[in-house]
Amino acid sequence: VKPLLLAGVELGGTKVVCVVGTGPDDVAAELRLETRRPEETLGAAAAFLAEHSFDALGIASFGPVELRPADPAWGSITTTPKPGWSGVDVVRALRGAASVPVAFDTDVNAAALAEGRWGAARGIDSFVYVTVGTGIGGGVVTDGRLVHGLVHPELGHIPVARRPDDRHPSVCPYHPDCWEGLTSGPALMERFGMRLEDADDAVREEAAELAAGYLGAGLRTLVYALAPQRIVLGGGVASLPGLHERVRAMLHSELAGYPGLPEHDAAGFVVPPALGGRAGGLGALVLADEALARSV
Ligand code: ZN
């Protein structure tokens, strides 16, 4: 029996990863490119796919995207500030002439699936994956399934209480007090006047302290609303010094002893991701695998 091959495309805001294979230890072909104009970017990805044979295709895209299968715009990016990309039908452009099952989801949802299958949330039924970088994105897995509804969750825009001494404007154009607006990479960069990668140790310590406070506050909401068994916290901001330890401490103080579960205090409750930059592309393979399972 010939093993089934899967294809996955991670369409990120800055880079695209196309992969053919079945998992992290079995990648038959891979293409990485920068995200440019839609025709150029999707054309290159489609050309790569046309050179390979596969039995299902998973597409993981930056958002916001239309995920409701019954909607005529399913498979498209809806409205994005990214020039030229609003309304682009990503699925149509990538699937081309292929008549295989196709699954479509957000890049963060796909990354969550990959961390669940092969990474830091392996064996966990209910977890939240949060990435803190250019923005804040998150995927919610409950009983082994991603949460979807009218739209995908928008964890970056949950409200957090401002630190009393923090008068810096939010970088979110919609909300003066949301998670992404106060503690994403750009929010921290504006506060400290530099890229965190370029900052010295003292500034990085200060940024870690501030970010951990806001991250702990936001995670409190996720803990109470979603009852995760684990939180996978990644992205550029999560690589600040001691960030996971600091966030665990802040979450502990935010929960204030309620409901008093020792699991919430355990080192394994808030963890870094295990797949790093591969999570999105591998997650697209999980989407393809799920599309295949639904089709038989
Ligand atoms: Zn916001």
mmCIF file of C-alpha atoms and ligand atoms in Angstrom:
data_model
loop_
_atom_site.group_PDB
_atom_site.id
_atom_site.type_symbol
_atom_site.label_atom_id
_atom_site.label_comp_id
_atom_site.label_asym_id
_atom_site.label_seq_id
_atom_site.Cartn_x
_atom_site.Cartn_y
_atom_site.Cartn_z
ATOM 1 C CA VAL A 1 0.000 0.000 0.000
ATOM 2 C CA LYS A 2 1.370 3.399 -1.011
ATOM 3 C CA PRO A 3 1.390 5.722 2.035
ATOM 4 C CA LEU A 4 -0.774 8.812 1.739
ATOM 5 C CA LEU A 5 1.126 12.056 1.237
ATOM 6 C CA LEU A 6 -0.058 15.355 2.619
ATOM 7 C CA ALA A 7 0.653 18.896 1.471
ATOM 8 C CA GLY A 8 0.542 21.945 3.687
ATOM 9 C CA VAL A 9 0.902 25.677 3.098
ATOM 10 C CA GLU A 10 1.482 28.144 5.897
ATOM 11 C CA LEU A 11 0.712 31.612 4.554
ATOM 12 C CA GLY A 12 2.137 33.925 7.186
ATOM 13 C CA GLY A 13 2.242 37.710 7.241
ATOM 14 C CA THR A 14 5.968 37.738 6.432
ATOM 15 C CA LYS A 15 6.815 34.246 5.180
ATOM 16 C CA VAL A 16 5.274 31.281 3.406
ATOM 17 C CA VAL A 17 6.158 27.643 4.048
ATOM 18 C CA CYS A 18 5.017 24.921 1.661
ATOM 19 C CA VAL A 19 5.626 21.355 2.714
ATOM 20 C CA VAL A 20 4.894 17.880 1.395
ATOM 21 C CA GLY A 21 5.172 14.982 3.822
ATOM 22 C CA THR A 22 3.444 13.428 6.799
ATOM 23 C CA GLY A 23 5.104 14.974 9.870
ATOM 24 C CA PRO A 24 8.245 16.496 11.428
ATOM 25 C CA ASP A 25 10.372 13.426 10.706
ATOM 26 C CA ASP A 26 8.990 12.845 7.243
ATOM 27 C CA VAL A 27 9.213 15.919 5.040
ATOM 28 C CA ALA A 28 9.616 15.007 1.363
ATOM 29 C CA ALA A 29 9.835 18.541 -0.028
ATOM 30 C CA GLU A 30 9.772 22.064 1.333
ATOM 31 C CA LEU A 31 9.711 25.602 -0.061
ATOM 32 C CA ARG A 32 10.113 28.798 1.931
ATOM 33 C CA LEU A 33 9.535 32.263 0.522
ATOM 34 C CA GLU A 34 8.725 35.792 1.616
ATOM 35 C CA THR A 35 5.124 37.013 1.567
ATOM 36 C CA ARG A 36 4.878 39.663 -1.159
ATOM 37 C CA ARG A 37 1.962 40.664 -3.392
ATOM 38 C CA PRO A 38 -0.809 38.039 -3.556
ATOM 39 C CA GLU A 39 -0.417 36.953 -7.236
ATOM 40 C CA GLU A 40 3.343 36.558 -6.930
ATOM 41 C CA THR A 41 3.266 34.797 -3.559
ATOM 42 C CA LEU A 42 0.358 32.442 -4.178
ATOM 43 C CA GLY A 43 1.586 31.787 -7.723
ATOM 44 C CA ALA A 44 4.947 30.546 -6.440
ATOM 45 C CA ALA A 45 3.276 28.359 -3.815
ATOM 46 C CA ALA A 46 0.822 26.939 -6.366
ATOM 47 C CA ALA A 47 3.688 26.164 -8.761
ATOM 48 C CA PHE A 48 5.457 24.216 -5.993
ATOM 49 C CA LEU A 49 2.292 22.241 -5.239
ATOM 50 C CA ALA A 50 1.770 21.480 -8.943
ATOM 51 C CA GLU A 51 5.179 19.772 -9.012
ATOM 52 C CA HIS A 52 4.194 17.262 -6.338
ATOM 53 C CA SER A 53 1.482 14.684 -5.862
ATOM 54 C CA PHE A 54 -0.447 14.496 -2.596
ATOM 55 C CA ASP A 55 -3.748 13.190 -1.272
ATOM 56 C CA ALA A 56 -4.954 16.153 0.782
ATOM 57 C CA LEU A 57 -4.047 19.827 1.205
ATOM 58 C CA GLY A 58 -4.066 21.920 4.385
ATOM 59 C CA ILE A 59 -3.852 25.717 4.218
ATOM 60 C CA ALA A 60 -3.025 27.821 7.264
ATOM 61 C CA SER A 61 -3.349 31.546 6.618
ATOM 62 C CA PHE A 62 -2.814 34.811 8.413
ATOM 63 C CA GLY A 63 -6.145 36.389 9.173
ATOM 64 C CA PRO A 64 -8.768 37.432 9.522
ATOM 65 C CA VAL A 65 -10.166 34.724 7.273
ATOM 66 C CA GLU A 66 -13.605 33.320 6.472
ATOM 67 C CA LEU A 67 -13.804 29.822 7.972
ATOM 68 C CA ARG A 68 -17.526 29.029 7.788
ATOM 69 C CA PRO A 69 -17.793 26.301 5.146
ATOM 70 C CA ALA A 70 -21.257 27.411 4.039
ATOM 71 C CA ASP A 71 -20.159 30.986 3.374
ATOM 72 C CA PRO A 72 -19.390 31.837 -0.281
ATOM 73 C CA ALA A 73 -16.231 33.588 0.919
ATOM 74 C CA TRP A 74 -14.906 30.440 2.653
ATOM 75 C CA GLY A 75 -11.183 30.164 2.037
ATOM 76 C CA SER A 76 -10.623 33.904 1.652
ATOM 77 C CA ILE A 77 -8.878 36.558 3.671
ATOM 78 C CA THR A 78 -11.546 39.053 4.752
ATOM 79 C CA THR A 79 -10.263 42.511 5.626
ATOM 80 C CA THR A 80 -6.617 43.057 6.380
ATOM 81 C CA PRO A 81 -4.444 46.163 6.542
ATOM 82 C CA LYS A 82 -1.903 44.197 4.487
ATOM 83 C CA PRO A 83 -1.916 45.933 1.063
ATOM 84 C CA GLY A 84 -3.626 43.959 -1.705
ATOM 85 C CA TRP A 85 -4.636 40.987 0.426
ATOM 86 C CA SER A 86 -8.216 41.889 1.441
ATOM 87 C CA GLY A 87 -10.721 39.539 -0.182
ATOM 88 C CA VAL A 88 -8.059 37.283 -1.720
ATOM 89 C CA ASP A 89 -9.365 33.722 -2.238
ATOM 90 C CA VAL A 90 -6.393 31.787 -0.883
ATOM 91 C CA VAL A 91 -7.903 28.328 -1.271
ATOM 92 C CA ARG A 92 -8.870 28.854 -4.909
ATOM 93 C CA ALA A 93 -5.395 30.176 -5.739
ATOM 94 C CA LEU A 94 -3.554 27.304 -4.055
ATOM 95 C CA ARG A 95 -5.734 24.320 -4.810
ATOM 96 C CA GLY A 96 -5.443 25.005 -8.554
ATOM 97 C CA ALA A 97 -6.409 21.958 -10.544
ATOM 98 C CA ALA A 98 -5.927 19.533 -7.639
ATOM 99 C CA SER A 99 -9.110 17.634 -6.775
ATOM 100 C CA VAL A 100 -8.002 16.490 -3.298
ATOM 101 C CA PRO A 101 -9.732 17.300 0.020
ATOM 102 C CA VAL A 102 -8.733 20.761 1.282
ATOM 103 C CA ALA A 103 -8.842 22.183 4.801
ATOM 104 C CA PHE A 104 -8.429 25.862 5.612
ATOM 105 C CA ASP A 105 -7.761 27.536 8.947
ATOM 106 C CA THR A 106 -5.720 30.289 10.558
ATOM 107 C CA ASP A 107 -1.947 30.015 10.939
ATOM 108 C CA VAL A 108 -2.203 30.118 14.732
ATOM 109 C CA ASN A 109 -4.911 27.446 14.800
ATOM 110 C CA ALA A 110 -2.706 25.228 12.663
ATOM 111 C CA ALA A 111 0.287 25.842 14.926
ATOM 112 C CA ALA A 112 -1.876 24.856 17.902
ATOM 113 C CA LEU A 113 -2.773 21.578 16.168
ATOM 114 C CA ALA A 114 0.881 20.826 15.448
ATOM 115 C CA GLU A 115 1.906 21.507 19.061
ATOM 116 C CA GLY A 116 -0.907 19.187 20.119
ATOM 117 C CA ARG A 117 0.135 16.361 17.833
ATOM 118 C CA TRP A 118 3.935 16.533 18.010
ATOM 119 C CA GLY A 119 4.964 19.331 20.377
ATOM 120 C CA ALA A 120 4.471 20.916 23.773
ATOM 121 C CA ALA A 121 0.804 19.905 24.170
ATOM 122 C CA ARG A 122 1.176 16.323 23.007
ATOM 123 C CA GLY A 123 -1.309 14.073 24.788
ATOM 124 C CA ILE A 124 -3.306 17.048 26.160
ATOM 125 C CA ASP A 125 -7.009 17.255 25.178
ATOM 126 C CA SER A 126 -7.734 20.847 26.135
ATOM 127 C CA PHE A 127 -5.127 23.542 25.800
ATOM 128 C CA VAL A 128 -4.560 27.063 24.578
ATOM 129 C CA TYR A 129 -1.747 28.101 22.250
ATOM 130 C CA VAL A 130 -0.765 31.777 22.405
ATOM 131 C CA THR A 131 1.882 33.481 20.304
ATOM 132 C CA VAL A 132 3.085 36.953 21.231
ATOM 133 C CA GLY A 133 5.007 38.665 18.454
ATOM 134 C CA THR A 134 3.967 41.231 15.831
ATOM 135 C CA GLY A 135 0.486 40.734 17.278
ATOM 136 C CA ILE A 136 -1.026 38.309 19.733
ATOM 137 C CA GLY A 137 -2.780 35.291 18.276
ATOM 138 C CA GLY A 138 -4.158 32.175 19.817
ATOM 139 C CA GLY A 139 -5.763 28.839 19.114
ATOM 140 C CA VAL A 140 -8.067 27.025 21.524
ATOM 141 C CA VAL A 141 -8.275 23.230 21.504
ATOM 142 C CA THR A 142 -11.068 21.660 23.535
ATOM 143 C CA ASP A 143 -11.512 17.885 23.725
ATOM 144 C CA GLY A 144 -9.050 17.566 20.862
ATOM 145 C CA ARG A 145 -10.851 19.983 18.545
ATOM 146 C CA LEU A 146 -10.191 23.589 17.613
ATOM 147 C CA VAL A 147 -12.789 26.093 18.748
ATOM 148 C CA HIS A 148 -14.579 27.744 15.818
ATOM 149 C CA GLY A 149 -17.783 29.737 15.775
ATOM 150 C CA LEU A 150 -18.883 32.834 13.955
ATOM 151 C CA VAL A 151 -15.187 33.507 13.535
ATOM 152 C CA HIS A 152 -11.974 32.089 14.941
ATOM 153 C CA PRO A 153 -11.126 33.233 18.477
ATOM 154 C CA GLU A 154 -9.388 36.615 18.615
ATOM 155 C CA LEU A 155 -7.442 36.190 21.817
ATOM 156 C CA GLY A 156 -5.221 39.185 21.064
ATOM 157 C CA HIS A 157 -8.138 41.546 21.655
ATOM 158 C CA ILE A 158 -9.308 40.406 25.079
ATOM 159 C CA PRO A 159 -9.225 43.310 27.528
ATOM 160 C CA VAL A 160 -6.582 43.546 30.218
ATOM 161 C CA ALA A 161 -6.460 46.059 33.050
ATOM 162 C CA ARG A 162 -3.762 48.670 32.536
ATOM 163 C CA ARG A 163 -0.990 48.903 35.036
ATOM 164 C CA PRO A 164 -1.713 52.132 36.976
ATOM 165 C CA ASP A 165 1.627 53.666 35.977
ATOM 166 C CA ASP A 166 1.263 52.724 32.295
ATOM 167 C CA ARG A 167 -0.006 55.642 30.238
ATOM 168 C CA HIS A 168 1.476 54.552 26.938
ATOM 169 C CA PRO A 169 -1.108 54.476 24.114
ATOM 170 C CA SER A 170 -2.293 51.086 22.859
ATOM 171 C CA VAL A 171 -0.926 50.049 19.464
ATOM 172 C CA CYS A 172 -4.269 48.407 18.584
ATOM 173 C CA PRO A 173 -6.279 50.748 16.322
ATOM 174 C CA TYR A 174 -9.528 49.378 17.799
ATOM 175 C CA HIS A 175 -8.968 49.082 21.550
ATOM 176 C CA PRO A 176 -7.265 51.317 24.112
ATOM 177 C CA ASP A 177 -6.765 48.436 26.521
ATOM 178 C CA CYS A 178 -6.470 45.090 24.720
ATOM 179 C CA TRP A 179 -3.799 42.430 25.129
ATOM 180 C CA GLU A 180 -2.174 43.002 21.741
ATOM 181 C CA GLY A 181 -2.397 46.776 22.084
ATOM 182 C CA LEU A 182 -0.508 46.767 25.370
ATOM 183 C CA THR A 183 1.986 43.935 25.159
ATOM 184 C CA SER A 184 2.649 42.696 21.607
ATOM 185 C CA GLY A 185 6.154 43.146 20.168
ATOM 186 C CA PRO A 186 5.307 46.540 18.596
ATOM 187 C CA ALA A 187 3.665 47.721 21.843
ATOM 188 C CA LEU A 188 6.854 46.956 23.778
ATOM 189 C CA MET A 189 9.049 48.367 21.034
ATOM 190 C CA GLU A 190 7.222 51.716 21.147
ATOM 191 C CA ARG A 191 7.537 51.866 24.911
ATOM 192 C CA PHE A 192 11.255 51.199 24.947
ATOM 193 C CA GLY A 193 12.036 52.988 21.681
ATOM 194 C CA MET A 194 13.872 50.047 20.125
ATOM 195 C CA ARG A 195 13.575 46.515 18.886
ATOM 196 C CA LEU A 196 13.834 44.148 21.842
ATOM 197 C CA GLU A 197 16.450 42.064 20.006
ATOM 198 C CA ASP A 198 18.673 45.151 19.951
ATOM 199 C CA ALA A 199 18.059 46.137 23.577
ATOM 200 C CA ASP A 200 20.574 45.668 26.373
ATOM 201 C CA ASP A 201 19.975 43.327 29.320
ATOM 202 C CA ALA A 202 18.521 46.001 31.586
ATOM 203 C CA VAL A 203 15.888 47.009 29.017
ATOM 204 C CA ARG A 204 15.077 43.376 28.246
ATOM 205 C CA GLU A 205 14.582 42.728 31.972
ATOM 206 C CA GLU A 206 12.250 45.699 32.236
ATOM 207 C CA ALA A 207 10.324 44.618 29.122
ATOM 208 C CA ALA A 208 10.027 41.073 30.496
ATOM 209 C CA GLU A 209 8.642 42.409 33.772
ATOM 210 C CA LEU A 210 6.027 44.549 32.019
ATOM 211 C CA ALA A 211 5.065 41.844 29.504
ATOM 212 C CA ALA A 212 4.782 39.168 32.189
ATOM 213 C CA GLY A 213 2.314 41.322 34.114
ATOM 214 C CA TYR A 214 0.035 41.743 31.116
ATOM 215 C CA LEU A 215 0.460 38.172 29.958
ATOM 216 C CA GLY A 216 -0.386 36.851 33.425
ATOM 217 C CA ALA A 217 -3.496 39.048 33.496
ATOM 218 C CA GLY A 218 -4.660 37.837 30.071
ATOM 219 C CA LEU A 219 -3.959 34.203 30.898
ATOM 220 C CA ARG A 220 -6.171 34.545 33.975
ATOM 221 C CA THR A 221 -9.100 35.243 31.638
ATOM 222 C CA LEU A 222 -8.214 32.232 29.480
ATOM 223 C CA VAL A 223 -7.837 29.963 32.523
ATOM 224 C CA TYR A 224 -11.238 30.933 33.867
ATOM 225 C CA ALA A 225 -13.099 31.063 30.537
ATOM 226 C CA LEU A 226 -11.633 28.026 28.783
ATOM 227 C CA ALA A 227 -10.388 25.683 31.543
ATOM 228 C CA PRO A 228 -7.241 24.618 29.663
ATOM 229 C CA GLN A 229 -5.062 21.809 31.004
ATOM 230 C CA ARG A 230 -1.996 23.572 29.614
ATOM 231 C CA ILE A 231 -1.026 26.876 28.003
ATOM 232 C CA VAL A 232 1.650 26.936 25.307
ATOM 233 C CA LEU A 233 3.114 30.446 25.170
ATOM 234 C CA GLY A 234 5.457 31.346 22.317
ATOM 235 C CA GLY A 235 6.498 34.109 19.929
ATOM 236 C CA GLY A 236 9.303 36.661 20.028
ATOM 237 C CA VAL A 237 8.125 38.354 23.229
ATOM 238 C CA ALA A 238 8.040 34.965 25.004
ATOM 239 C CA SER A 239 11.788 34.670 24.484
ATOM 240 C CA LEU A 240 12.498 37.608 26.815
ATOM 241 C CA PRO A 241 14.623 36.538 29.815
ATOM 242 C CA GLY A 242 12.833 34.257 32.268
ATOM 243 C CA LEU A 243 9.504 35.089 30.719
ATOM 244 C CA HIS A 244 7.727 31.793 31.392
ATOM 245 C CA GLU A 245 8.776 31.781 35.059
ATOM 246 C CA ARG A 246 7.669 35.388 35.416
ATOM 247 C CA VAL A 247 4.333 34.703 33.735
ATOM 248 C CA ARG A 248 3.703 31.684 35.987
ATOM 249 C CA ALA A 249 4.351 33.904 39.025
ATOM 250 C CA MET A 250 2.057 36.651 37.718
ATOM 251 C CA LEU A 251 -0.671 34.148 36.875
ATOM 252 C CA HIS A 252 -0.367 32.725 40.383
ATOM 253 C CA SER A 253 -0.972 36.149 41.879
ATOM 254 C CA GLU A 254 -3.798 36.903 39.414
ATOM 255 C CA LEU A 255 -5.630 33.686 40.358
ATOM 256 C CA ALA A 256 -5.258 34.640 44.036
ATOM 257 C CA GLY A 257 -5.769 31.101 45.262
ATOM 258 C CA TYR A 258 -8.997 30.468 43.349
ATOM 259 C CA PRO A 259 -9.916 27.713 42.608
ATOM 260 C CA GLY A 260 -6.727 26.548 44.294
ATOM 261 C CA LEU A 261 -5.713 23.790 41.889
ATOM 262 C CA PRO A 262 -2.054 22.778 42.220
ATOM 263 C CA GLU A 263 -2.010 22.163 38.438
ATOM 264 C CA HIS A 264 -2.294 25.912 37.794
ATOM 265 C CA ASP A 265 0.951 26.471 39.719
ATOM 266 C CA ALA A 266 2.895 23.603 38.174
ATOM 267 C CA ALA A 267 5.877 24.333 35.918
ATOM 268 C CA GLY A 268 4.135 22.338 33.180
ATOM 269 C CA PHE A 269 1.082 24.607 33.081
ATOM 270 C CA VAL A 270 2.585 27.498 31.082
ATOM 271 C CA VAL A 271 5.236 26.159 28.732
ATOM 272 C CA PRO A 272 7.174 27.285 25.637
ATOM 273 C CA PRO A 273 6.308 25.686 22.289
ATOM 274 C CA ALA A 274 8.400 22.750 21.105
ATOM 275 C CA LEU A 275 8.207 23.126 17.326
ATOM 276 C CA GLY A 276 9.398 26.732 16.961
ATOM 277 C CA GLY A 277 9.153 28.123 13.439
ATOM 278 C CA ARG A 278 8.017 24.761 12.054
ATOM 279 C CA ALA A 279 4.662 24.750 13.866
ATOM 280 C CA GLY A 280 2.654 26.531 11.158
ATOM 281 C CA GLY A 281 3.791 24.377 8.240
ATOM 282 C CA LEU A 282 3.425 21.180 10.250
ATOM 283 C CA GLY A 283 0.017 22.346 11.407
ATOM 284 C CA ALA A 284 -1.014 22.702 7.777
ATOM 285 C CA LEU A 285 -0.165 18.998 7.410
ATOM 286 C CA VAL A 286 -2.447 18.217 10.379
ATOM 287 C CA LEU A 287 -5.212 20.185 8.645
ATOM 288 C CA ALA A 288 -4.633 18.108 5.496
ATOM 289 C CA ASP A 289 -4.757 14.903 7.531
ATOM 290 C CA GLU A 290 -8.043 15.972 9.110
ATOM 291 C CA ALA A 291 -9.488 16.842 5.687
ATOM 292 C CA LEU A 292 -8.525 13.376 4.482
ATOM 293 C CA ALA A 293 -10.142 11.714 7.499
ATOM 294 C CA ARG A 294 -13.381 13.650 6.905
ATOM 295 C CA SER A 295 -13.443 12.663 3.241
ATOM 296 C CA VAL A 296 -13.455 8.873 3.742
HETATM 297 ZN ZN ZN B 1 -7.384 45.192 20.096
#
